[in-house]
């Protein structure tokens, strides 16, 4: 089995070795009083450790390597950060290692004091081809432990996505309203058209749009014109009016058009970009969607009502895209499930980000409250986990499951997952 330093760090951190039997390479007894604090920055792997070697107490740092010769290969002998290393923990001892001052570093060969079953379990999890590495063992983990881990992951996901918005905020000069519309456009594009919708949001001239906010047709002309979706060739009367209005605005204001590719392949008509943009125009013009509206929300029903756009321009009652008439009329409304997804991805995220940025706990609490009130998302990830005994009660927990699958299971980061740790610790 291929052993990694990550696995060694995991074993050392959780003392998953025969603690009472360990000895140095010179046969001297080792008592690991305190493994130390795991270091994620430059320097030794574990800081402020306490080890008793024979009868002498040592306080300092611990460094781990697959081979002891890695010490020199990594040039630690020339680095002052490693002068206070009191123990070198290795898997294979192939060289005597000394500090910069010439003194020999006590060495522990960890591989001699490991239970073979632990390595077998880890190898099985790394090599399994199932949907998630712990698929067979997941149902046997205590429900409370799984629930607590999902809570941690939900906050981790929130913090990660906050980082995405803060990057945009920095790029666009702390213009919250601009960032809000960039992000809202991105979310309306779902996964398939997210990047092109984000480009649309970046090119929307909010200062011009604000002037015409009460005129839905002008807003539609600007949204559709900037999107580049108004047909170039033959146009019906509605598209022709949009084309004429946008050309007028474009010549006055020097507007830029989206260059990204709009995708429709294997997409339900209700998710076509034209219909989504028509809905965005109503959200901007009729509903007055913006940062202040988000911050003023006090309940889940208020949030849902904000995205309940009613009917669109009559043209969209029998169209999903330009020049192609639908077989039957439709309302063009945003569906209930989509509204809940938009609340998760827009409302919750902006409340949490705004609260974190300005240090306003009430907004952060409101964001988490909305997630706890929203029903769990229903997608293939949530459904598959429920088959293996990991259930969710609300959107807060389902967000945690998405984080688990994307950043732990798919990357096989079992050593950093509380469920994986629980499985590996079991005898």
GROMACS .gro file of C-alpha atoms in nm:
model
  427
    1UNK     CA    1   0.000   0.000   0.000
    2UNK     CA    2   0.125   0.349  -0.089
    3UNK     CA    3   0.158   0.542   0.237
    4UNK     CA    4   0.136   0.922   0.229
    5UNK     CA    5   0.246   1.187   0.475
    6UNK     CA    6  -0.120   1.281   0.515
    7UNK     CA    7  -0.192   0.930   0.644
    8UNK     CA    8   0.105   0.946   0.881
    9UNK     CA    9  -0.009   1.286   1.013
   10UNK     CA   10  -0.357   1.139   1.066
   11UNK     CA   11  -0.217   0.839   1.258
   12UNK     CA   12   0.007   1.058   1.473
   13UNK     CA   13  -0.261   1.318   1.544
   14UNK     CA   14  -0.514   1.059   1.665
   15UNK     CA   15  -0.254   0.829   1.831
   16UNK     CA   16  -0.358   0.534   1.612
   17UNK     CA   17  -0.043   0.339   1.697
   18UNK     CA   18   0.063   0.112   1.982
   19UNK     CA   19   0.130   0.397   2.222
   20UNK     CA   20   0.271   0.186   2.506
   21UNK     CA   21   0.511  -0.010   2.287
   22UNK     CA   22   0.682   0.260   2.083
   23UNK     CA   23   1.061   0.285   2.089
   24UNK     CA   24   1.315   0.495   1.903
   25UNK     CA   25   1.544   0.348   1.639
   26UNK     CA   26   1.803   0.311   1.918
   27UNK     CA   27   1.566   0.097   2.123
   28UNK     CA   28   1.488   0.364   2.383
   29UNK     CA   29   1.130   0.379   2.515
   30UNK     CA   30   0.913   0.666   2.390
   31UNK     CA   31   0.624   0.814   2.582
   32UNK     CA   32   0.417   1.052   2.366
   33UNK     CA   33   0.272   1.283   2.630
   34UNK     CA   34   0.130   1.535   2.382
   35UNK     CA   35   0.136   1.488   2.003
   36UNK     CA   36   0.144   1.866   1.953
   37UNK     CA   37  -0.056   2.111   1.748
   38UNK     CA   38  -0.092   2.029   1.380
   39UNK     CA   39   0.079   2.298   1.175
   40UNK     CA   40  -0.075   2.408   0.843
   41UNK     CA   41   0.189   2.678   0.783
   42UNK     CA   42   0.561   2.659   0.706
   43UNK     CA   43   0.772   2.458   0.947
   44UNK     CA   44   0.747   2.120   1.124
   45UNK     CA   45   0.426   1.918   1.106
   46UNK     CA   46   0.342   1.933   1.477
   47UNK     CA   47   0.433   2.217   1.712
   48UNK     CA   48   0.470   2.232   2.092
   49UNK     CA   49   0.485   1.855   2.132
   50UNK     CA   50   0.587   1.679   2.453
   51UNK     CA   51   0.776   1.350   2.428
   52UNK     CA   52   0.954   1.154   2.699
   53UNK     CA   53   1.253   0.964   2.560
   54UNK     CA   54   1.380   0.723   2.822
   55UNK     CA   55   1.373   0.928   3.143
   56UNK     CA   56   1.418   1.267   2.979
   57UNK     CA   57   1.134   1.505   2.885
   58UNK     CA   58   1.155   1.686   2.552
   59UNK     CA   59   0.941   1.983   2.452
   60UNK     CA   60   0.953   2.098   2.090
   61UNK     CA   61   0.839   2.005   1.741
   62UNK     CA   62   0.776   1.679   1.555
   63UNK     CA   63   0.841   1.630   1.184
   64UNK     CA   64   0.700   1.341   0.975
   65UNK     CA   65   0.841   1.193   0.653
   66UNK     CA   66   0.792   0.876   0.450
   67UNK     CA   67   1.171   0.821   0.448
   68UNK     CA   68   1.414   0.972   0.694
   69UNK     CA   69   1.631   1.084   0.398
   70UNK     CA   70   1.344   1.316   0.298
   71UNK     CA   71   1.475   1.546   0.572
   72UNK     CA   72   1.776   1.634   0.360
   73UNK     CA   73   1.586   1.613   0.033
   74UNK     CA   74   1.357   1.890   0.169
   75UNK     CA   75   1.665   2.086   0.291
   76UNK     CA   76   1.545   2.096   0.653
   77UNK     CA   77   1.905   2.073   0.772
   78UNK     CA   78   1.954   2.432   0.651
   79UNK     CA   79   1.627   2.568   0.787
   80UNK     CA   80   1.625   2.726   1.133
   81UNK     CA   81   1.253   2.648   1.170
   82UNK     CA   82   1.355   2.282   1.220
   83UNK     CA   83   1.626   2.340   1.482
   84UNK     CA   84   1.380   2.263   1.762
   85UNK     CA   85   1.259   1.928   1.624
   86UNK     CA   86   1.269   1.676   1.910
   87UNK     CA   87   1.144   1.371   1.718
   88UNK     CA   88   1.158   1.259   1.355
   89UNK     CA   89   0.869   1.023   1.277
   90UNK     CA   90   0.924   0.818   0.960
   91UNK     CA   91   0.779   0.520   0.778
   92UNK     CA   92   1.115   0.393   0.652
   93UNK     CA   93   1.443   0.469   0.826
   94UNK     CA   94   1.706   0.485   0.552
   95UNK     CA   95   1.947   0.745   0.693
   96UNK     CA   96   2.067   0.892   1.022
   97UNK     CA   97   1.951   1.255   1.038
   98UNK     CA   98   2.119   1.539   1.224
   99UNK     CA   99   2.020   1.894   1.308
  100UNK     CA  100   2.203   2.198   1.177
  101UNK     CA  101   2.430   2.194   1.486
  102UNK     CA  102   2.532   1.832   1.418
  103UNK     CA  103   2.327   1.661   1.693
  104UNK     CA  104   2.135   1.348   1.597
  105UNK     CA  105   1.755   1.367   1.598
  106UNK     CA  106   1.573   1.083   1.780
  107UNK     CA  107   1.375   0.883   1.525
  108UNK     CA  108   1.057   0.676   1.549
  109UNK     CA  109   0.975   0.427   1.272
  110UNK     CA  110   0.595   0.453   1.285
  111UNK     CA  111   0.531   0.158   1.052
  112UNK     CA  112   0.652  -0.086   1.321
  113UNK     CA  113   0.380   0.018   1.565
  114UNK     CA  114   0.069   0.027   1.344
  115UNK     CA  115  -0.218  -0.220   1.350
  116UNK     CA  116  -0.237  -0.379   0.999
  117UNK     CA  117  -0.619  -0.356   1.001
  118UNK     CA  118  -0.597   0.023   1.002
  119UNK     CA  119  -0.392   0.023   0.683
  120UNK     CA  120  -0.625  -0.233   0.527
  121UNK     CA  121  -0.928  -0.015   0.601
  122UNK     CA  122  -0.762   0.293   0.459
  123UNK     CA  123  -0.648   0.108   0.146
  124UNK     CA  124  -1.000  -0.026   0.095
  125UNK     CA  125  -1.151   0.324   0.118
  126UNK     CA  126  -0.894   0.469  -0.124
  127UNK     CA  127  -0.931   0.191  -0.381
  128UNK     CA  128  -1.306   0.131  -0.371
  129UNK     CA  129  -1.500   0.234  -0.681
  130UNK     CA  130  -1.832   0.292  -0.509
  131UNK     CA  131  -2.025   0.622  -0.522
  132UNK     CA  132  -1.859   0.735  -0.196
  133UNK     CA  133  -1.561   0.559  -0.029
  134UNK     CA  134  -1.750   0.472   0.292
  135UNK     CA  135  -2.070   0.364   0.120
  136UNK     CA  136  -2.082   0.024   0.296
  137UNK     CA  137  -2.008   0.162   0.644
  138UNK     CA  138  -2.204   0.488   0.638
  139UNK     CA  139  -2.529   0.354   0.783
  140UNK     CA  140  -2.343   0.223   1.088
  141UNK     CA  141  -2.230   0.569   1.202
  142UNK     CA  142  -2.427   0.730   1.485
  143UNK     CA  143  -2.696   0.966   1.351
  144UNK     CA  144  -2.606   1.242   1.596
  145UNK     CA  145  -2.241   1.237   1.483
  146UNK     CA  146  -2.347   1.254   1.118
  147UNK     CA  147  -2.584   1.542   1.190
  148UNK     CA  148  -2.319   1.737   1.379
  149UNK     CA  149  -2.071   1.689   1.093
  150UNK     CA  150  -2.329   1.816   0.841
  151UNK     CA  151  -2.373   2.131   1.052
  152UNK     CA  152  -1.999   2.196   1.038
  153UNK     CA  153  -1.995   2.136   0.662
  154UNK     CA  154  -2.288   2.372   0.605
  155UNK     CA  155  -2.100   2.656   0.772
  156UNK     CA  156  -1.787   2.559   0.580
  157UNK     CA  157  -1.983   2.583   0.254
  158UNK     CA  158  -2.125   2.921   0.351
  159UNK     CA  159  -1.779   3.055   0.433
  160UNK     CA  160  -1.638   2.922   0.107
  161UNK     CA  161  -1.909   3.085  -0.103
  162UNK     CA  162  -1.879   3.409   0.093
  163UNK     CA  163  -1.521   3.412  -0.027
  164UNK     CA  164  -1.639   3.403  -0.390
  165UNK     CA  165  -1.859   3.708  -0.340
  166UNK     CA  166  -1.590   3.898  -0.150
  167UNK     CA  167  -1.353   3.845  -0.444
  168UNK     CA  168  -1.613   3.996  -0.677
  169UNK     CA  169  -1.671   4.279  -0.432
  170UNK     CA  170  -1.303   4.363  -0.431
  171UNK     CA  171  -1.286   4.345  -0.812
  172UNK     CA  172  -1.582   4.579  -0.861
  173UNK     CA  173  -1.484   4.842  -0.606
  174UNK     CA  174  -1.713   4.735  -0.318
  175UNK     CA  175  -2.026   4.807  -0.523
  176UNK     CA  176  -2.275   4.583  -0.340
  177UNK     CA  177  -2.562   4.651  -0.581
  178UNK     CA  178  -2.346   4.563  -0.881
  179UNK     CA  179  -2.221   4.244  -0.719
  180UNK     CA  180  -2.575   4.152  -0.620
  181UNK     CA  181  -2.692   4.166  -0.981
  182UNK     CA  182  -2.387   3.984  -1.114
  183UNK     CA  183  -2.452   3.704  -0.864
  184UNK     CA  184  -2.829   3.701  -0.923
  185UNK     CA  185  -2.776   3.668  -1.297
  186UNK     CA  186  -2.525   3.389  -1.239
  187UNK     CA  187  -2.770   3.197  -1.020
  188UNK     CA  188  -3.055   3.238  -1.273
  189UNK     CA  189  -2.833   3.068  -1.531
  190UNK     CA  190  -2.811   2.753  -1.319
  191UNK     CA  191  -2.499   2.541  -1.384
  192UNK     CA  192  -2.530   2.523  -1.761
  193UNK     CA  193  -2.533   2.896  -1.836
  194UNK     CA  194  -2.384   3.032  -1.512
  195UNK     CA  195  -2.075   3.188  -1.668
  196UNK     CA  196  -2.262   3.354  -1.956
  197UNK     CA  197  -2.527   3.486  -1.720
  198UNK     CA  198  -2.250   3.622  -1.498
  199UNK     CA  199  -2.106   3.804  -1.798
  200UNK     CA  200  -2.453   3.951  -1.858
  201UNK     CA  201  -2.461   4.073  -1.497
  202UNK     CA  202  -2.117   4.229  -1.530
  203UNK     CA  203  -2.222   4.422  -1.842
  204UNK     CA  204  -2.558   4.544  -1.714
  205UNK     CA  205  -2.529   4.924  -1.671
  206UNK     CA  206  -2.708   4.967  -1.338
  207UNK     CA  207  -2.691   5.346  -1.342
  208UNK     CA  208  -2.881   5.346  -1.676
  209UNK     CA  209  -3.118   5.067  -1.572
  210UNK     CA  210  -3.214   5.263  -1.259
  211UNK     CA  211  -3.341   5.550  -1.477
  212UNK     CA  212  -3.585   5.319  -1.657
  213UNK     CA  213  -3.671   5.090  -1.364
  214UNK     CA  214  -4.046   5.159  -1.390
  215UNK     CA  215  -4.052   5.095  -1.768
  216UNK     CA  216  -4.051   4.715  -1.811
  217UNK     CA  217  -4.018   4.728  -2.189
  218UNK     CA  218  -3.704   4.942  -2.179
  219UNK     CA  219  -3.558   4.713  -1.912
  220UNK     CA  220  -3.635   4.411  -2.131
  221UNK     CA  221  -3.470   4.580  -2.429
  222UNK     CA  222  -3.155   4.648  -2.230
  223UNK     CA  223  -3.139   4.299  -2.076
  224UNK     CA  224  -3.205   4.118  -2.405
  225UNK     CA  225  -2.990   4.354  -2.610
  226UNK     CA  226  -2.687   4.316  -2.384
  227UNK     CA  227  -2.741   3.940  -2.379
  228UNK     CA  228  -2.705   3.933  -2.758
  229UNK     CA  229  -3.011   3.709  -2.787
  230UNK     CA  230  -3.227   3.937  -3.001
  231UNK     CA  231  -3.224   3.770  -3.346
  232UNK     CA  232  -3.007   3.928  -3.614
  233UNK     CA  233  -3.214   3.814  -3.911
  234UNK     CA  234  -3.590   3.780  -3.935
  235UNK     CA  235  -3.765   3.910  -3.624
  236UNK     CA  236  -4.128   3.908  -3.511
  237UNK     CA  237  -4.286   4.237  -3.403
  238UNK     CA  238  -4.184   4.205  -3.036
  239UNK     CA  239  -3.822   4.123  -3.116
  240UNK     CA  240  -3.814   4.406  -3.369
  241UNK     CA  241  -3.929   4.658  -3.107
  242UNK     CA  242  -3.664   4.531  -2.862
  243UNK     CA  243  -3.400   4.555  -3.135
  244UNK     CA  244  -3.495   4.913  -3.221
  245UNK     CA  245  -3.501   5.026  -2.856
  246UNK     CA  246  -3.171   4.861  -2.771
  247UNK     CA  247  -2.992   5.008  -3.073
  248UNK     CA  248  -3.109   5.351  -2.963
  249UNK     CA  249  -2.979   5.296  -2.605
  250UNK     CA  250  -2.659   5.134  -2.730
  251UNK     CA  251  -2.573   5.433  -2.951
  252UNK     CA  252  -2.639   5.679  -2.668
  253UNK     CA  253  -2.456   5.492  -2.391
  254UNK     CA  254  -2.199   5.277  -2.576
  255UNK     CA  255  -2.324   4.952  -2.425
  256UNK     CA  256  -2.131   4.625  -2.452
  257UNK     CA  257  -2.287   4.295  -2.559
  258UNK     CA  258  -2.226   3.949  -2.410
  259UNK     CA  259  -1.983   3.735  -2.609
  260UNK     CA  260  -2.035   3.409  -2.422
  261UNK     CA  261  -2.220   3.113  -2.573
  262UNK     CA  262  -2.577   3.047  -2.460
  263UNK     CA  263  -2.654   2.675  -2.417
  264UNK     CA  264  -2.986   2.495  -2.465
  265UNK     CA  265  -2.883   2.135  -2.541
  266UNK     CA  266  -3.089   1.882  -2.341
  267UNK     CA  267  -3.240   2.169  -2.143
  268UNK     CA  268  -3.604   2.199  -2.041
  269UNK     CA  269  -3.769   2.496  -2.218
  270UNK     CA  270  -3.847   2.657  -1.879
  271UNK     CA  271  -3.470   2.698  -1.831
  272UNK     CA  272  -3.403   2.854  -2.173
  273UNK     CA  273  -3.193   3.171  -2.133
  274UNK     CA  274  -3.453   3.394  -2.305
  275UNK     CA  275  -3.723   3.302  -2.052
  276UNK     CA  276  -3.483   3.341  -1.761
  277UNK     CA  277  -3.383   3.687  -1.884
  278UNK     CA  278  -3.749   3.788  -1.918
  279UNK     CA  279  -3.791   3.683  -1.554
  280UNK     CA  280  -3.481   3.880  -1.454
  281UNK     CA  281  -3.626   4.191  -1.619
  282UNK     CA  282  -3.942   4.158  -1.409
  283UNK     CA  283  -3.742   4.097  -1.092
  284UNK     CA  284  -3.554   4.421  -1.157
  285UNK     CA  285  -3.840   4.639  -1.283
  286UNK     CA  286  -4.157   4.516  -1.115
  287UNK     CA  287  -4.026   4.352  -0.797
  288UNK     CA  288  -3.748   4.605  -0.738
  289UNK     CA  289  -3.507   4.331  -0.640
  290UNK     CA  290  -3.189   4.463  -0.481
  291UNK     CA  291  -2.966   4.450  -0.174
  292UNK     CA  292  -3.202   4.659   0.044
  293UNK     CA  293  -3.492   4.424  -0.031
  294UNK     CA  294  -3.279   4.125   0.074
  295UNK     CA  295  -3.163   4.287   0.396
  296UNK     CA  296  -3.521   4.382   0.487
  297UNK     CA  297  -3.660   4.028   0.466
  298UNK     CA  298  -3.799   3.887   0.791
  299UNK     CA  299  -3.943   3.550   0.691
  300UNK     CA  300  -3.925   3.268   0.440
  301UNK     CA  301  -4.261   3.366   0.293
  302UNK     CA  302  -4.138   3.721   0.233
  303UNK     CA  303  -3.835   3.580   0.054
  304UNK     CA  304  -4.049   3.357  -0.164
  305UNK     CA  305  -4.282   3.642  -0.246
  306UNK     CA  306  -3.986   3.848  -0.366
  307UNK     CA  307  -3.926   3.593  -0.645
  308UNK     CA  308  -4.295   3.534  -0.717
  309UNK     CA  309  -4.306   3.742  -1.034
  310UNK     CA  310  -4.660   3.667  -1.147
  311UNK     CA  311  -4.704   3.681  -1.524
  312UNK     CA  312  -4.448   3.810  -1.773
  313UNK     CA  313  -4.491   4.018  -2.087
  314UNK     CA  314  -4.772   3.853  -2.285
  315UNK     CA  315  -4.520   3.752  -2.552
  316UNK     CA  316  -4.371   3.496  -2.314
  317UNK     CA  317  -4.705   3.325  -2.250
  318UNK     CA  318  -4.656   3.123  -2.568
  319UNK     CA  319  -4.279   3.153  -2.621
  320UNK     CA  320  -3.967   3.010  -2.459
  321UNK     CA  321  -3.733   3.178  -2.706
  322UNK     CA  322  -3.761   3.434  -2.987
  323UNK     CA  323  -3.952   3.352  -3.308
  324UNK     CA  324  -4.048   3.001  -3.191
  325UNK     CA  325  -4.403   2.972  -3.062
  326UNK     CA  326  -4.474   2.717  -2.788
  327UNK     CA  327  -4.736   2.445  -2.843
  328UNK     CA  328  -4.934   2.554  -2.536
  329UNK     CA  329  -4.948   2.867  -2.323
  330UNK     CA  330  -4.758   2.884  -1.996
  331UNK     CA  331  -4.737   3.139  -1.714
  332UNK     CA  332  -4.365   3.197  -1.733
  333UNK     CA  333  -4.353   3.212  -1.354
  334UNK     CA  334  -4.051   3.095  -1.157
  335UNK     CA  335  -4.140   2.755  -1.008
  336UNK     CA  336  -4.156   2.694  -0.633
  337UNK     CA  337  -3.852   2.464  -0.626
  338UNK     CA  338  -3.648   2.710  -0.832
  339UNK     CA  339  -3.749   2.993  -0.599
  340UNK     CA  340  -3.623   2.796  -0.300
  341UNK     CA  341  -3.292   2.731  -0.479
  342UNK     CA  342  -3.261   3.103  -0.557
  343UNK     CA  343  -3.326   3.186  -0.191
  344UNK     CA  344  -3.042   2.951  -0.091
  345UNK     CA  345  -2.799   3.081  -0.350
  346UNK     CA  346  -2.888   3.452  -0.347
  347UNK     CA  347  -3.079   3.561  -0.037
  348UNK     CA  348  -2.904   3.341   0.218
  349UNK     CA  349  -2.561   3.402   0.072
  350UNK     CA  350  -2.596   3.779   0.053
  351UNK     CA  351  -2.738   3.805   0.403
  352UNK     CA  352  -2.450   3.599   0.541
  353UNK     CA  353  -2.185   3.780   0.337
  354UNK     CA  354  -2.315   4.127   0.424
  355UNK     CA  355  -2.339   4.036   0.791
  356UNK     CA  356  -1.988   3.891   0.796
  357UNK     CA  357  -1.839   4.186   0.605
  358UNK     CA  358  -1.987   4.448   0.837
  359UNK     CA  359  -1.986   4.237   1.154
  360UNK     CA  360  -2.367   4.229   1.186
  361UNK     CA  361  -2.459   3.898   1.349
  362UNK     CA  362  -2.834   3.947   1.294
  363UNK     CA  363  -2.795   3.914   0.917
  364UNK     CA  364  -2.583   3.600   0.955
  365UNK     CA  365  -2.836   3.447   1.194
  366UNK     CA  366  -3.120   3.534   0.957
  367UNK     CA  367  -2.937   3.356   0.673
  368UNK     CA  368  -2.897   3.037   0.876
  369UNK     CA  369  -3.258   3.060   0.996
  370UNK     CA  370  -3.382   3.070   0.635
  371UNK     CA  371  -3.173   2.765   0.548
  372UNK     CA  372  -3.319   2.577   0.843
  373UNK     CA  373  -3.674   2.675   0.741
  374UNK     CA  374  -3.631   2.576   0.375
  375UNK     CA  375  -3.704   2.215   0.277
  376UNK     CA  376  -3.408   2.001   0.181
  377UNK     CA  377  -3.300   2.017  -0.180
  378UNK     CA  378  -3.393   1.717  -0.392
  379UNK     CA  379  -3.119   1.614  -0.630
  380UNK     CA  380  -2.921   1.301  -0.710
  381UNK     CA  381  -2.663   1.369  -0.436
  382UNK     CA  382  -2.924   1.405  -0.160
  383UNK     CA  383  -3.119   1.101  -0.282
  384UNK     CA  384  -2.812   0.878  -0.306
  385UNK     CA  385  -2.685   0.967   0.042
  386UNK     CA  386  -3.028   0.888   0.188
  387UNK     CA  387  -2.993   0.535   0.043
  388UNK     CA  388  -2.685   0.485   0.257
  389UNK     CA  389  -2.827   0.625   0.580
  390UNK     CA  390  -2.732   0.992   0.565
  391UNK     CA  391  -3.059   1.185   0.584
  392UNK     CA  392  -3.135   1.557   0.575
  393UNK     CA  393  -3.420   1.747   0.736
  394UNK     CA  394  -3.378   2.089   0.575
  395UNK     CA  395  -3.173   2.298   0.332
  396UNK     CA  396  -2.911   2.374   0.598
  397UNK     CA  397  -2.824   2.004   0.617
  398UNK     CA  398  -2.858   1.939   0.244
  399UNK     CA  399  -2.604   2.216   0.182
  400UNK     CA  400  -2.372   2.027   0.415
  401UNK     CA  401  -2.421   1.709   0.212
  402UNK     CA  402  -2.329   1.890  -0.110
  403UNK     CA  403  -2.011   2.014   0.059
  404UNK     CA  404  -1.934   1.662   0.181
  405UNK     CA  405  -1.972   1.504  -0.163
  406UNK     CA  406  -1.783   1.771  -0.358
  407UNK     CA  407  -1.490   1.846  -0.130
  408UNK     CA  408  -1.447   1.523   0.068
  409UNK     CA  409  -1.595   1.214  -0.102
  410UNK     CA  410  -1.502   1.299  -0.461
  411UNK     CA  411  -1.149   1.397  -0.355
  412UNK     CA  412  -1.123   1.101  -0.113
  413UNK     CA  413  -1.035   1.330   0.175
  414UNK     CA  414  -1.148   1.064   0.424
  415UNK     CA  415  -0.871   1.157   0.668
  416UNK     CA  416  -1.023   1.505   0.703
  417UNK     CA  417  -1.384   1.384   0.725
  418UNK     CA  418  -1.533   1.306   1.066
  419UNK     CA  419  -1.721   1.010   0.920
  420UNK     CA  420  -1.404   0.873   0.762
  421UNK     CA  421  -1.214   0.923   1.089
  422UNK     CA  422  -1.485   0.741   1.284
  423UNK     CA  423  -1.466   0.443   1.047
  424UNK     CA  424  -1.085   0.425   1.055
  425UNK     CA  425  -1.075   0.451   1.435
  426UNK     CA  426  -1.305   0.155   1.485
  427UNK     CA  427  -1.130  -0.165   1.579
   0.00000   0.00000   0.00000
